[in-house]
PDB file of C-alpha atoms in Angstrom:
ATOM      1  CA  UNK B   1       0.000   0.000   0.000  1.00 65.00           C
ATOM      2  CA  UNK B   2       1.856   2.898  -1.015  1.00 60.00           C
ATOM      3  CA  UNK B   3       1.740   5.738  -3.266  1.00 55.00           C
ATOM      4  CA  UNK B   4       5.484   7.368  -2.567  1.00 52.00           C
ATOM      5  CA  UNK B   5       7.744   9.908  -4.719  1.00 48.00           C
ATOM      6  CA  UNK B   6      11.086   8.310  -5.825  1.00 46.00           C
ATOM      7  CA  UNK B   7      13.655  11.544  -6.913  1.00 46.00           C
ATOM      8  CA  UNK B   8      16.288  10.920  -9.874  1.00 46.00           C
ATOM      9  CA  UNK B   9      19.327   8.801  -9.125  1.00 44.00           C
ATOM     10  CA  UNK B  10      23.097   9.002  -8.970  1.00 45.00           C
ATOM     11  CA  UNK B  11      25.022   6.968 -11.813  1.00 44.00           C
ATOM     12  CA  UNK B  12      23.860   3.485 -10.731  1.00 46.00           C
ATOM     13  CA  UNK B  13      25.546   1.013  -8.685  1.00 49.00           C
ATOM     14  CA  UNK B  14      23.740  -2.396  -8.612  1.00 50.00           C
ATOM     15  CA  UNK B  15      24.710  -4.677  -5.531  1.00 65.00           C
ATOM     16  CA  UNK B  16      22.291  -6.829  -3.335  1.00 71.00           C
ATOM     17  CA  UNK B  17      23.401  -4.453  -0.503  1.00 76.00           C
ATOM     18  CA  UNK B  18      20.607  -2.161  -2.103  1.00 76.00           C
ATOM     19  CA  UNK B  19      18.634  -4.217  -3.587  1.00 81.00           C
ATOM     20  CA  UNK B  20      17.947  -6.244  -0.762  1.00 88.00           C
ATOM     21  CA  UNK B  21      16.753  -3.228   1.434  1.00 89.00           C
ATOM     22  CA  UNK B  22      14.427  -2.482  -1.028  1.00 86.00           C
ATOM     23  CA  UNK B  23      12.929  -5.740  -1.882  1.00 87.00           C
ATOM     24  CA  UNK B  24      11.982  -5.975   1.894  1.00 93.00           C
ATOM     25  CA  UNK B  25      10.207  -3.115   1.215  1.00 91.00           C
ATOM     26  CA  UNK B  26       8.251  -4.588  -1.422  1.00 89.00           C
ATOM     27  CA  UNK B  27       7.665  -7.311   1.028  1.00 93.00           C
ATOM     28  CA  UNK B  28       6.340  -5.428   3.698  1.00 95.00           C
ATOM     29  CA  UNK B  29       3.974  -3.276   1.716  1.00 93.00           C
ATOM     30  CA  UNK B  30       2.497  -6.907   0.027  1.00 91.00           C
ATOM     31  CA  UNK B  31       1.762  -7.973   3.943  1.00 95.00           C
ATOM     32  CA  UNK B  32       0.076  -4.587   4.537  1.00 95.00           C
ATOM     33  CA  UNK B  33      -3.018  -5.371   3.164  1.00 94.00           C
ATOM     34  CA  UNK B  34      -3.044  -8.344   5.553  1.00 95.00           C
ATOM     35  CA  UNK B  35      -2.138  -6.513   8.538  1.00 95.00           C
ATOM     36  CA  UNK B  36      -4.318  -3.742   7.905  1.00 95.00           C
ATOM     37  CA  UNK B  37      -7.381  -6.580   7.436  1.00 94.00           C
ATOM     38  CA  UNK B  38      -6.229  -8.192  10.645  1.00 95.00           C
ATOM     39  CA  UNK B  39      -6.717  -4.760  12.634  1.00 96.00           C
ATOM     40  CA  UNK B  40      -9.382  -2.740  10.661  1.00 95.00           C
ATOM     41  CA  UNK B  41     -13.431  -3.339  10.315  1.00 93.00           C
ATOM     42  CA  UNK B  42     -15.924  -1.109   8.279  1.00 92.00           C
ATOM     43  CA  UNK B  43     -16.574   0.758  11.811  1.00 93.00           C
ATOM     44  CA  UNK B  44     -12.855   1.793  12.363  1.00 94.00           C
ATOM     45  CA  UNK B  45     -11.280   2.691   8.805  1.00 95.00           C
ATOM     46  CA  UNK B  46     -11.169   5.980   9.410  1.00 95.00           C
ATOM     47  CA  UNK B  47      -9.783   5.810  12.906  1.00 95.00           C
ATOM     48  CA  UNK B  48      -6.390   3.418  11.930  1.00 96.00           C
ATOM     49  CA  UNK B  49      -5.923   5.512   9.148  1.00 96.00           C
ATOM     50  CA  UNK B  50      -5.672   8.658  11.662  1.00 96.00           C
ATOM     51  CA  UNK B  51      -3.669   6.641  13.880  1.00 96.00           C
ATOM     52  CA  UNK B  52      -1.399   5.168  11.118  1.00 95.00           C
ATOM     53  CA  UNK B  53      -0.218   8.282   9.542  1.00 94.00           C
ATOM     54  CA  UNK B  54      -0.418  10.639  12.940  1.00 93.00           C
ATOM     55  CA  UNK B  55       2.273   8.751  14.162  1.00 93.00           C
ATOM     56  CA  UNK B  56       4.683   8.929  11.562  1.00 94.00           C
ATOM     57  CA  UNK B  57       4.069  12.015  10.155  1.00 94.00           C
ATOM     58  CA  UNK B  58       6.215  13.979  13.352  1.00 94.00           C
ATOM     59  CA  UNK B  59       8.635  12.085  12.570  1.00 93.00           C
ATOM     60  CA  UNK B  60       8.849  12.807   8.676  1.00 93.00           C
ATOM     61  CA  UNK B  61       8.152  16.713   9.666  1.00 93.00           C
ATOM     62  CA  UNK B  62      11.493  16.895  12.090  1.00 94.00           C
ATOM     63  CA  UNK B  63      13.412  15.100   9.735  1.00 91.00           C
ATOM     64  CA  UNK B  64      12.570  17.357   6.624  1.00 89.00           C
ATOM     65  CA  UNK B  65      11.579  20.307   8.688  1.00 90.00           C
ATOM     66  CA  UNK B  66      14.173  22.666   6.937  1.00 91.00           C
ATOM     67  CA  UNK B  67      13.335  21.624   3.494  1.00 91.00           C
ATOM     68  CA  UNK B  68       9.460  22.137   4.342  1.00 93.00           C
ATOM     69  CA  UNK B  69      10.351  25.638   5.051  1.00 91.00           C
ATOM     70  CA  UNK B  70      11.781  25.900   1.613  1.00 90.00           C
ATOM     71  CA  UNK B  71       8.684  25.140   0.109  1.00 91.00           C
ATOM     72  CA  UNK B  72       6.639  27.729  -1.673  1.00 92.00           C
ATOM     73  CA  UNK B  73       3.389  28.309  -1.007  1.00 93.00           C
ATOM     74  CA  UNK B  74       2.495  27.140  -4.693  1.00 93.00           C
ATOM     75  CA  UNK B  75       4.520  23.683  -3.970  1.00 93.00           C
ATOM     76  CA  UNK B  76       2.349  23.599  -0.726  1.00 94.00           C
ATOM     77  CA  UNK B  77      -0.833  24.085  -2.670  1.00 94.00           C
ATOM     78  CA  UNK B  78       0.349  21.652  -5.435  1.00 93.00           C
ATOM     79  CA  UNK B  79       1.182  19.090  -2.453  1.00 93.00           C
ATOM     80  CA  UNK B  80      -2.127  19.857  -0.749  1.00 94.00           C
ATOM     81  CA  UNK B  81      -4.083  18.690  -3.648  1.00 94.00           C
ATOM     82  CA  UNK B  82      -1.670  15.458  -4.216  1.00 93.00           C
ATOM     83  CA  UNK B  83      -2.677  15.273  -0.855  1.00 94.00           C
ATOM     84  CA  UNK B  84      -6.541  15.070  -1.248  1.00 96.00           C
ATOM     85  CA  UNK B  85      -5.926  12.445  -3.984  1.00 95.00           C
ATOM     86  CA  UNK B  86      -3.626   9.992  -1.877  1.00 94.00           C
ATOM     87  CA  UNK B  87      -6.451  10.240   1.184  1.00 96.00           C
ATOM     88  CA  UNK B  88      -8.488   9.111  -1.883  1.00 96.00           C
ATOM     89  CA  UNK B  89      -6.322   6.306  -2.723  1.00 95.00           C
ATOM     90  CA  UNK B  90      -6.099   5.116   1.153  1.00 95.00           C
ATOM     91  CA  UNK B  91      -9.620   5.652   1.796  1.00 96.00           C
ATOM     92  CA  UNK B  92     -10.105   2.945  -1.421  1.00 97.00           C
ATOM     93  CA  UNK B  93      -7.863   0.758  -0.269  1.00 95.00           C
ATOM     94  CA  UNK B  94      -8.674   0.157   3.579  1.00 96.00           C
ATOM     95  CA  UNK B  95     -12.563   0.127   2.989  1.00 96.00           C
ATOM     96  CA  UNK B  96     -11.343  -2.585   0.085  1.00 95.00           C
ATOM     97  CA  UNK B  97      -9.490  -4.500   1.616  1.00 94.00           C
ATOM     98  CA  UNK B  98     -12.054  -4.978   4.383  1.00 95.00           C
ATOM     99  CA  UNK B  99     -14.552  -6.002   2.579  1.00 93.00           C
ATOM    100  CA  UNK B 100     -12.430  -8.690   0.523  1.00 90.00           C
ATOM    101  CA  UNK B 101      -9.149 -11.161   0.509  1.00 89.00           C
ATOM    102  CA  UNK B 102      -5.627  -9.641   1.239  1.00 90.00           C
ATOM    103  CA  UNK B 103      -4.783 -11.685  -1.954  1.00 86.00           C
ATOM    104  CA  UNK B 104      -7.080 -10.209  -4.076  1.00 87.00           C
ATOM    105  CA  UNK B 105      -6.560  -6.303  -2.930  1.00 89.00           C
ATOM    106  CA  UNK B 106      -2.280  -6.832  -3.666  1.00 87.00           C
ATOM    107  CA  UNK B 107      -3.110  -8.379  -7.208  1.00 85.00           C
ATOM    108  CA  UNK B 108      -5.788  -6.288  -7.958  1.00 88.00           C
ATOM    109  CA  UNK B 109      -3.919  -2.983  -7.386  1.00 88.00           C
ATOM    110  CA  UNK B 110      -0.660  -3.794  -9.172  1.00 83.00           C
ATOM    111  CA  UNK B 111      -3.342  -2.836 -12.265  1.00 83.00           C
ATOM    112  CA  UNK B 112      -2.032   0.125 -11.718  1.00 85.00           C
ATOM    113  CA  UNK B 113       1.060  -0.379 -13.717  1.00 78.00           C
ATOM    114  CA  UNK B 114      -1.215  -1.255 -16.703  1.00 80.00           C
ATOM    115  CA  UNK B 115      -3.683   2.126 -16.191  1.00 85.00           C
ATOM    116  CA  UNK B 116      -1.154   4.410 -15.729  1.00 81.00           C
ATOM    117  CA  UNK B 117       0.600   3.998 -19.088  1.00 79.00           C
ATOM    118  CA  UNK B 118      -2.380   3.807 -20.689  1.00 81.00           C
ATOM    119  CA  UNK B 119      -3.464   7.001 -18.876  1.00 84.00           C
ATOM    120  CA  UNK B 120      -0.441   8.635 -20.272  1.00 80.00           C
ATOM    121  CA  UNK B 121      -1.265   7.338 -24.048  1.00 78.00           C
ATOM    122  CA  UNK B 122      -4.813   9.021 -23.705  1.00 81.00           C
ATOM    123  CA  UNK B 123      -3.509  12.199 -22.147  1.00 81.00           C
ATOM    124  CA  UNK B 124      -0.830  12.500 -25.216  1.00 78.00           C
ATOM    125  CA  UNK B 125      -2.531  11.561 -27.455  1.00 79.00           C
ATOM    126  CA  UNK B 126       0.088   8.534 -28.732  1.00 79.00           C
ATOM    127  CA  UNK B 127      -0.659   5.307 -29.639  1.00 78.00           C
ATOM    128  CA  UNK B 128       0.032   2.181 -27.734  1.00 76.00           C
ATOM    129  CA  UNK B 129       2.271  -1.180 -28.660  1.00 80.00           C
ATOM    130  CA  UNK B 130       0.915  -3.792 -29.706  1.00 83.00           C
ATOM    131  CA  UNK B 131       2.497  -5.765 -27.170  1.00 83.00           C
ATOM    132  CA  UNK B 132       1.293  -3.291 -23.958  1.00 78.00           C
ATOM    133  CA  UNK B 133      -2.432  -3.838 -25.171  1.00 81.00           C
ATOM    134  CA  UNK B 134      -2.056  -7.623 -24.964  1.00 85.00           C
ATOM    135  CA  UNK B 135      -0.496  -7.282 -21.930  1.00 82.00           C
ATOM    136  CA  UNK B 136      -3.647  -5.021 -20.856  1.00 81.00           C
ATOM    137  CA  UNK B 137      -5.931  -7.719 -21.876  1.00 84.00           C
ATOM    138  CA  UNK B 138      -4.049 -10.678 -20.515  1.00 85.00           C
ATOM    139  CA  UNK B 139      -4.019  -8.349 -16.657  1.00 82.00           C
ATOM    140  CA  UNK B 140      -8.024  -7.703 -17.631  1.00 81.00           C
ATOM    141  CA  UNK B 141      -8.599 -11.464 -18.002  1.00 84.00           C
ATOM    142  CA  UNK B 142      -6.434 -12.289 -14.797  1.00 82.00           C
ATOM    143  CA  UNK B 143      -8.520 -10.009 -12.571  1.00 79.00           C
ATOM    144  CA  UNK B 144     -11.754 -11.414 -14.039  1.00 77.00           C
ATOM    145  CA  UNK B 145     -10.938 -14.750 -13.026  1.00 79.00           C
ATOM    146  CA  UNK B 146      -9.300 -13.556  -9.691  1.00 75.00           C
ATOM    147  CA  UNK B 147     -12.782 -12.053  -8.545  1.00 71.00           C
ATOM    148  CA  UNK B 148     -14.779 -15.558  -9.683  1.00 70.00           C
ATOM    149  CA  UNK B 149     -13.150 -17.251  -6.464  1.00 60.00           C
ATOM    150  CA  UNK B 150     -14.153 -21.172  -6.887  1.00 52.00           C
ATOM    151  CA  UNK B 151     -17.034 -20.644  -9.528  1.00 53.00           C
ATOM    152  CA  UNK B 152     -18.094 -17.758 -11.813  1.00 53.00           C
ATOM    153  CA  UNK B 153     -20.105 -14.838  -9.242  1.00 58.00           C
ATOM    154  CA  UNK B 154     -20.209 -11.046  -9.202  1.00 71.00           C
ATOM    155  CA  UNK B 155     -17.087  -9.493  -7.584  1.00 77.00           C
ATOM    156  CA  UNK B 156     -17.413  -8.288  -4.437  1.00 86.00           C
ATOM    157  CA  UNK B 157     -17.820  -4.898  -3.039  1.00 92.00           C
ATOM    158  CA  UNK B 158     -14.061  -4.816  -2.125  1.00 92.00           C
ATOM    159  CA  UNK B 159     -12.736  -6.221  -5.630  1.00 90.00           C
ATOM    160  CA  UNK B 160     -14.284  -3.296  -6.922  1.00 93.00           C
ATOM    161  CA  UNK B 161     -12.962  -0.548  -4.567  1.00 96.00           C
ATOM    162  CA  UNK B 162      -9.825  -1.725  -4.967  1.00 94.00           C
ATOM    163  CA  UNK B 163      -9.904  -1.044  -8.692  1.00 92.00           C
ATOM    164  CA  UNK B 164     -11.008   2.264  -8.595  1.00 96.00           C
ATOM    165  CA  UNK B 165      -7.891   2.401  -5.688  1.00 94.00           C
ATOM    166  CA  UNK B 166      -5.805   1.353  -8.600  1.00 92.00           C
ATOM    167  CA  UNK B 167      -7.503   4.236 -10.670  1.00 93.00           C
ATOM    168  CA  UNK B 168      -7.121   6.460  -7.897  1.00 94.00           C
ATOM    169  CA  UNK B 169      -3.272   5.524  -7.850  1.00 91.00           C
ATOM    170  CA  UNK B 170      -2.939   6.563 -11.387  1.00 90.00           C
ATOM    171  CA  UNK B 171      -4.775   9.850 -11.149  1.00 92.00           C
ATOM    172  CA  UNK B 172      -2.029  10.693  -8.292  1.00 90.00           C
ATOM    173  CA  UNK B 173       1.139   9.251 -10.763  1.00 85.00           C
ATOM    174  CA  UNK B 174      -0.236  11.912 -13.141  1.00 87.00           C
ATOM    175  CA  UNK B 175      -1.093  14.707 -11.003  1.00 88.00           C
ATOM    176  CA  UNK B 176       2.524  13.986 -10.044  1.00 84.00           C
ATOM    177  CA  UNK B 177       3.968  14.525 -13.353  1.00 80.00           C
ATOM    178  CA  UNK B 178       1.812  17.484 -14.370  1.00 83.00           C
ATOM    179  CA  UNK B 179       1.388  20.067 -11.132  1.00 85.00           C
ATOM    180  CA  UNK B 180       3.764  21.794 -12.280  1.00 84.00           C
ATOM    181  CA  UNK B 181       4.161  23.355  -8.865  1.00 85.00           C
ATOM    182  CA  UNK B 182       5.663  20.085  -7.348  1.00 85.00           C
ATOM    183  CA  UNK B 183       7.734  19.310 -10.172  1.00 79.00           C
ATOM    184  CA  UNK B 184      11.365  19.513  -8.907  1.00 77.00           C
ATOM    185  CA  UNK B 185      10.240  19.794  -4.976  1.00 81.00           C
ATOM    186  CA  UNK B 186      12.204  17.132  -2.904  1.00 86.00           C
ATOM    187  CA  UNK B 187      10.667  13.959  -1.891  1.00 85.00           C
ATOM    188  CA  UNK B 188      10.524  14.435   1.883  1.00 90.00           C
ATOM    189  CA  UNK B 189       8.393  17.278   2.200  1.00 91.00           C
ATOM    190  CA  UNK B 190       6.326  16.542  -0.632  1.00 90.00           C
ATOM    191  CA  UNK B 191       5.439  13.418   0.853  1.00 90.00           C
ATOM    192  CA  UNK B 192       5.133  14.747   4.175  1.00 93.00           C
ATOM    193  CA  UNK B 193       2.852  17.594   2.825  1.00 94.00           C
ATOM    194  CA  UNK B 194       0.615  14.979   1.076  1.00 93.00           C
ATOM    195  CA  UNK B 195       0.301  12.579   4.428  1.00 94.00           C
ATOM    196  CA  UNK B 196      -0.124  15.750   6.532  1.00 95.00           C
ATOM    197  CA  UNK B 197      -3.295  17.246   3.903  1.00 96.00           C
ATOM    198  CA  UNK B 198      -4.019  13.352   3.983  1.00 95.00           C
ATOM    199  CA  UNK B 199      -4.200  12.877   7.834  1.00 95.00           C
ATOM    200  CA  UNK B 200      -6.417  16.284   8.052  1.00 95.00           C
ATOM    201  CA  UNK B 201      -9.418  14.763   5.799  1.00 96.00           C
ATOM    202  CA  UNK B 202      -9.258  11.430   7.517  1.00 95.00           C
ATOM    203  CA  UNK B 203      -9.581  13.066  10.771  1.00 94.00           C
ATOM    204  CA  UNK B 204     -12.250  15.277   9.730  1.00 94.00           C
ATOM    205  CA  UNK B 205     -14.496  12.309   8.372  1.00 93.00           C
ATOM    206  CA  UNK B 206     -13.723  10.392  11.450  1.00 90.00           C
ATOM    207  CA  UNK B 207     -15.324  13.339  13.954  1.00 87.00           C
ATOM    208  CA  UNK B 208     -18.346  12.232  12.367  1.00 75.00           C
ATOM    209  CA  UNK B 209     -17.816   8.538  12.161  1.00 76.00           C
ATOM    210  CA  UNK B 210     -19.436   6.024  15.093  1.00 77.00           C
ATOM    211  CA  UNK B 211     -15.602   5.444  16.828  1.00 86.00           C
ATOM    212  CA  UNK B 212     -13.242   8.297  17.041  1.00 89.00           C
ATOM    213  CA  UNK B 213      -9.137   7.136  16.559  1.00 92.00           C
ATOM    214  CA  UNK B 214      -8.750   7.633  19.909  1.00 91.00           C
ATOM    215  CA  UNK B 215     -11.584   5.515  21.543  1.00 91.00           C
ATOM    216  CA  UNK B 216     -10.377   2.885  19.065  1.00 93.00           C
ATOM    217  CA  UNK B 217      -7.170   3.219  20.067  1.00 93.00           C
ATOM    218  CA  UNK B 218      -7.794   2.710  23.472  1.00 93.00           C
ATOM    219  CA  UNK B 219     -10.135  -0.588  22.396  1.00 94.00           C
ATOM    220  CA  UNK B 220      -6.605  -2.175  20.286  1.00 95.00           C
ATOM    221  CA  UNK B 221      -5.312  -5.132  22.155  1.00 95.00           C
ATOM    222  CA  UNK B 222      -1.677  -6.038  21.515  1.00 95.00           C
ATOM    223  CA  UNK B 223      -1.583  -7.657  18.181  1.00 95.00           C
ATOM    224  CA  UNK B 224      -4.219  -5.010  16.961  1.00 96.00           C
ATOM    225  CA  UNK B 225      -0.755  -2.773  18.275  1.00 97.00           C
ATOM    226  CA  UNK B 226       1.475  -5.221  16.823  1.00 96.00           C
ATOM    227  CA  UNK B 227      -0.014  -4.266  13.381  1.00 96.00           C
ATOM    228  CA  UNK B 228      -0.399  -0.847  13.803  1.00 97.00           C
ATOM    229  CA  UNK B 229       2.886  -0.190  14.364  1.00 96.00           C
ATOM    230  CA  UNK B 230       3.948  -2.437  11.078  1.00 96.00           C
ATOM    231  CA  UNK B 231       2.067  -0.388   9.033  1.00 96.00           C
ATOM    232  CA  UNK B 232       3.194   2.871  10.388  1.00 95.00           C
ATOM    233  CA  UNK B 233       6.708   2.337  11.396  1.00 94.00           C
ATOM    234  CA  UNK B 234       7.322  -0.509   8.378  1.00 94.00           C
ATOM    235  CA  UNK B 235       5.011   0.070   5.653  1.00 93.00           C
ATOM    236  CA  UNK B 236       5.389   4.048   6.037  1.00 91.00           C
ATOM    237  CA  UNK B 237       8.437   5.116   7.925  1.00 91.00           C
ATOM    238  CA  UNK B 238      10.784   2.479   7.019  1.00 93.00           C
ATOM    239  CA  UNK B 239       9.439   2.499   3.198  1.00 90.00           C
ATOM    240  CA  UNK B 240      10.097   5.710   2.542  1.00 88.00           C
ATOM    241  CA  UNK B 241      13.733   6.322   3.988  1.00 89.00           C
ATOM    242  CA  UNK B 242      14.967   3.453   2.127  1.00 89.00           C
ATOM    243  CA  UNK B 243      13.343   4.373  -1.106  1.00 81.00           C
ATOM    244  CA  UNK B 244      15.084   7.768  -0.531  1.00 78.00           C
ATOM    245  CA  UNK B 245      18.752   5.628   0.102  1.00 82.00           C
ATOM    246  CA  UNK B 246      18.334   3.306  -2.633  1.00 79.00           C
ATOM    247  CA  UNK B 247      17.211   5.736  -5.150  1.00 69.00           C
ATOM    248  CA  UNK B 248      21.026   7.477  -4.827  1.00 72.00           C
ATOM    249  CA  UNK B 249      23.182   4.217  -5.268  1.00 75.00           C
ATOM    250  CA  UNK B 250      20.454   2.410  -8.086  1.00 70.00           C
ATOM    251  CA  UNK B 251      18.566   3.527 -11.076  1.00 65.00           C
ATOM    252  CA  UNK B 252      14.549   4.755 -10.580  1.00 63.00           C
ATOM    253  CA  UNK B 253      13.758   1.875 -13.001  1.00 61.00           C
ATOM    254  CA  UNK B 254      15.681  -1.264 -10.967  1.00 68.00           C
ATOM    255  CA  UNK B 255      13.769   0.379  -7.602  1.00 71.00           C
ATOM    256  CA  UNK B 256      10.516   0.509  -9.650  1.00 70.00           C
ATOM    257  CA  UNK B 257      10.971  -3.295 -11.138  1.00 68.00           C
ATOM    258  CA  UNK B 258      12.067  -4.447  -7.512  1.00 73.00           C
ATOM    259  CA  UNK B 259       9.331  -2.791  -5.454  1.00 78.00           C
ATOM    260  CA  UNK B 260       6.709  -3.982  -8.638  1.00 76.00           C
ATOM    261  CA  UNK B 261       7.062  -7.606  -6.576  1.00 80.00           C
ATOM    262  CA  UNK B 262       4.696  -6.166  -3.858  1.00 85.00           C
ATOM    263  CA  UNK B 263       2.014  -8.310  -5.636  1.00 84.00           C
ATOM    264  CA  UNK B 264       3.679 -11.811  -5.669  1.00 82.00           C
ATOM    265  CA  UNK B 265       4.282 -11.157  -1.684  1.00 88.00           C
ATOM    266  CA  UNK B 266       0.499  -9.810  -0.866  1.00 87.00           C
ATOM    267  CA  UNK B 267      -0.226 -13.494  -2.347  1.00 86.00           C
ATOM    268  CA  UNK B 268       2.141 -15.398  -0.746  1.00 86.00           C
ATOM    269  CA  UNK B 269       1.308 -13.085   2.722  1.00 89.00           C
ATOM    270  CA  UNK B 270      -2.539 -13.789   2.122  1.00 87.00           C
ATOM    271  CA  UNK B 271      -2.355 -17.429   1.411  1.00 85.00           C
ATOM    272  CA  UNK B 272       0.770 -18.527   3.984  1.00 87.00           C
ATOM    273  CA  UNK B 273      -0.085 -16.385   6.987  1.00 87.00           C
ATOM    274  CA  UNK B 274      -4.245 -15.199   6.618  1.00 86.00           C
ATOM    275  CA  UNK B 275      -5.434 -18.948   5.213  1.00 86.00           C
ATOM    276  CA  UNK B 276      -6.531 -17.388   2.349  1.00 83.00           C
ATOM    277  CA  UNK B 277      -7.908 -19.946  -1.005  1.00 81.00           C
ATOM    278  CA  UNK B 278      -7.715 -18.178  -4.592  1.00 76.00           C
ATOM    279  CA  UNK B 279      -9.873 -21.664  -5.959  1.00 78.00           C
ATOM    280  CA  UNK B 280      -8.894 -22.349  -9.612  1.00 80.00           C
ATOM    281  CA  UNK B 281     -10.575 -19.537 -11.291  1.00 81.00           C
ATOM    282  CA  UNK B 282      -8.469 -17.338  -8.453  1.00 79.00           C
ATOM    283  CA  UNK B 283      -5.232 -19.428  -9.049  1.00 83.00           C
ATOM    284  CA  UNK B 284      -5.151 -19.000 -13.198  1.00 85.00           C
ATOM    285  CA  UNK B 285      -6.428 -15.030 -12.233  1.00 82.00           C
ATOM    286  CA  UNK B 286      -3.765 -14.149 -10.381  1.00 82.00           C
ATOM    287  CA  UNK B 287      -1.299 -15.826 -12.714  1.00 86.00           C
ATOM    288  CA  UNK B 288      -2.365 -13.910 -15.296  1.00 85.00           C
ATOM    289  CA  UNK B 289      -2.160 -10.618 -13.239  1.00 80.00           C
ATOM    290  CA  UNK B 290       1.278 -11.332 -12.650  1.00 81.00           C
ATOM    291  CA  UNK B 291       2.130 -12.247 -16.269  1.00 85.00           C
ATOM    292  CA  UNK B 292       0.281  -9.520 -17.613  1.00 80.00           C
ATOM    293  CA  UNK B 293       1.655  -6.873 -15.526  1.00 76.00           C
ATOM    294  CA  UNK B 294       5.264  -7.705 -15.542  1.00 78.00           C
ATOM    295  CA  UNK B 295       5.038  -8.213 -19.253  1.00 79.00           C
ATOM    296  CA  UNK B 296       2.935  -4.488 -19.221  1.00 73.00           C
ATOM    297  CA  UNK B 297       5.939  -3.033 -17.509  1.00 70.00           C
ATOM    298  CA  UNK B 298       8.118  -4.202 -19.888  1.00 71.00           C
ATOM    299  CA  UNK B 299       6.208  -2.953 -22.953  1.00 69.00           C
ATOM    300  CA  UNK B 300       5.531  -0.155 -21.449  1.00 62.00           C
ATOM    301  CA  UNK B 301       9.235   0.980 -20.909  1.00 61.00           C
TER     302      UNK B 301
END
């Protein structure tokens, strides 16, 4: 679950030392959607996202505090409204993945490597490969078959907000590329910006919401702690320095490829640890997702 600026690299310098870092990354964000399942219900979505980003964002404000104040106030406005969008994106993705598998919300929203090139054909106007569109199709099919389960049935509620999280992912990789108010601002306080514009809608939709973050923080237990704190500390804090290390001593596009595993380990997270079945339909779906993707990624480059 992420949705993170990457900055342009140093001459690259490929070693496991970096790549390793950054694959756990990938890791980490693929169990997210089970963690965040494991402590979130329709009731408290809006309170654990409060709590998740509330306490990391400090932390991400001290560190880049000096760069913030370098901002202008159009690069604060430009990161406001990124801002907006990624609440969008997280509000998508935790009511999602509540209301279906952890498997199904990690392979669903790796679409977004297949709608945000094609976003970028229809915005300039250029025409596809021939290879991309099959690659589109084949990650079209996958998801299809990933929603059927064990027989053919509508997809669920959460199938479908996921999807339009994996639209909402590449409305924010555009806005990215096109505010031109952002373009050029440092990662840190752009991100910390967006989480901070991001924390201030969730916490205005939660005072009217039937728990507030703090009486369901009081209610957590310790594993509902446990996961908290992965998702804040691991799938927020700890994802975003290293992306910011390994971006200076690799290339954008071996980060991108590495961190495009996230999928494969939401799978392997949902099925090992949550007990999670894909049935055949599920199994050959999320086969093709993979496929299709991956192949999408390399068409698309």
């Amino acid at each position: 679950m992420s949705s993170i600026a990457v900055p342009r690299a140093a001459a690259p310098r490929r070693t496991w030392s970096t790549d390793l870092p950054v694959l756990l990354v990938a890791v980490v964000w693929g169990a997210s959607y089970l963690a965040a399942k494991d402590i979130t219900t329709a009731r408290t979505v809006l309170a654990v996202l409060v709590l998740r980003f509330a306490l990391v964002l400090p932390v991400l404000a001290v560190a880049g505090h000096r760069s913030l104040r370098a901002l202008t106030a159009a690069q604060w406005r430009g990161a406001g409204l990124l801002g907006l969008i990624l609440a969008g994106i997280f509000l998508l993705e935790t009511y999602g993945v509540v209301h279906t598998s952890a498997t199904n919300a990690g392979l669903i929203i790796s679409l977004t490597m297949i709608f945000t090139p094609l976003a970028e054909v229809a915005v300039t106007r250029t025409r596809p490969s021939r290879a991309f569109l099959g690659a589109a199709a084949l990650s079209v099919l996958g998801v299809l078959l990933l929603t059927q389960g064990v027989g053919f049935s509508r997809p669920s509620l959460g199938d479908l907000l996921m999807l339009l999280a994996a639209l909402a992912r590449t409305l924010h990789v555009l806005a990215m590329s096109r505010v031109k108010s952002v373009r050029g601002a440092d990662a840190l306080p752009l991100t910390t910006v967006q989480l901070g514009a991001a924390v201030g809608v969730f916490a205005l939709l939660s005072a009217g919401a039937d728990t507030t973050p703090w009486a369901t923080a009081a209610d957590f237990g310790p594993r509902e702690w446990a996961g908290l704190l992965f998702l804040s500390v691991c799938c927020t804090l700890f994802a975003f320095f290293v992306q910011m290390w390994a971006v200076r001593r690799t290339s954008p596009s071996r980060v991108s490829l590495l961190l495009g595993t996230e999928p494969l380990w939401a799978a392997a997270a949902g099925i090992a640890l949550g007990g999670e079945r894909l049935g055949a339909y599920g199994l050959a779906g999320g086969v093709l997702v993979l496929v299709g993707t991956a192949w999408g990624r390399g068409a698309a480059r």
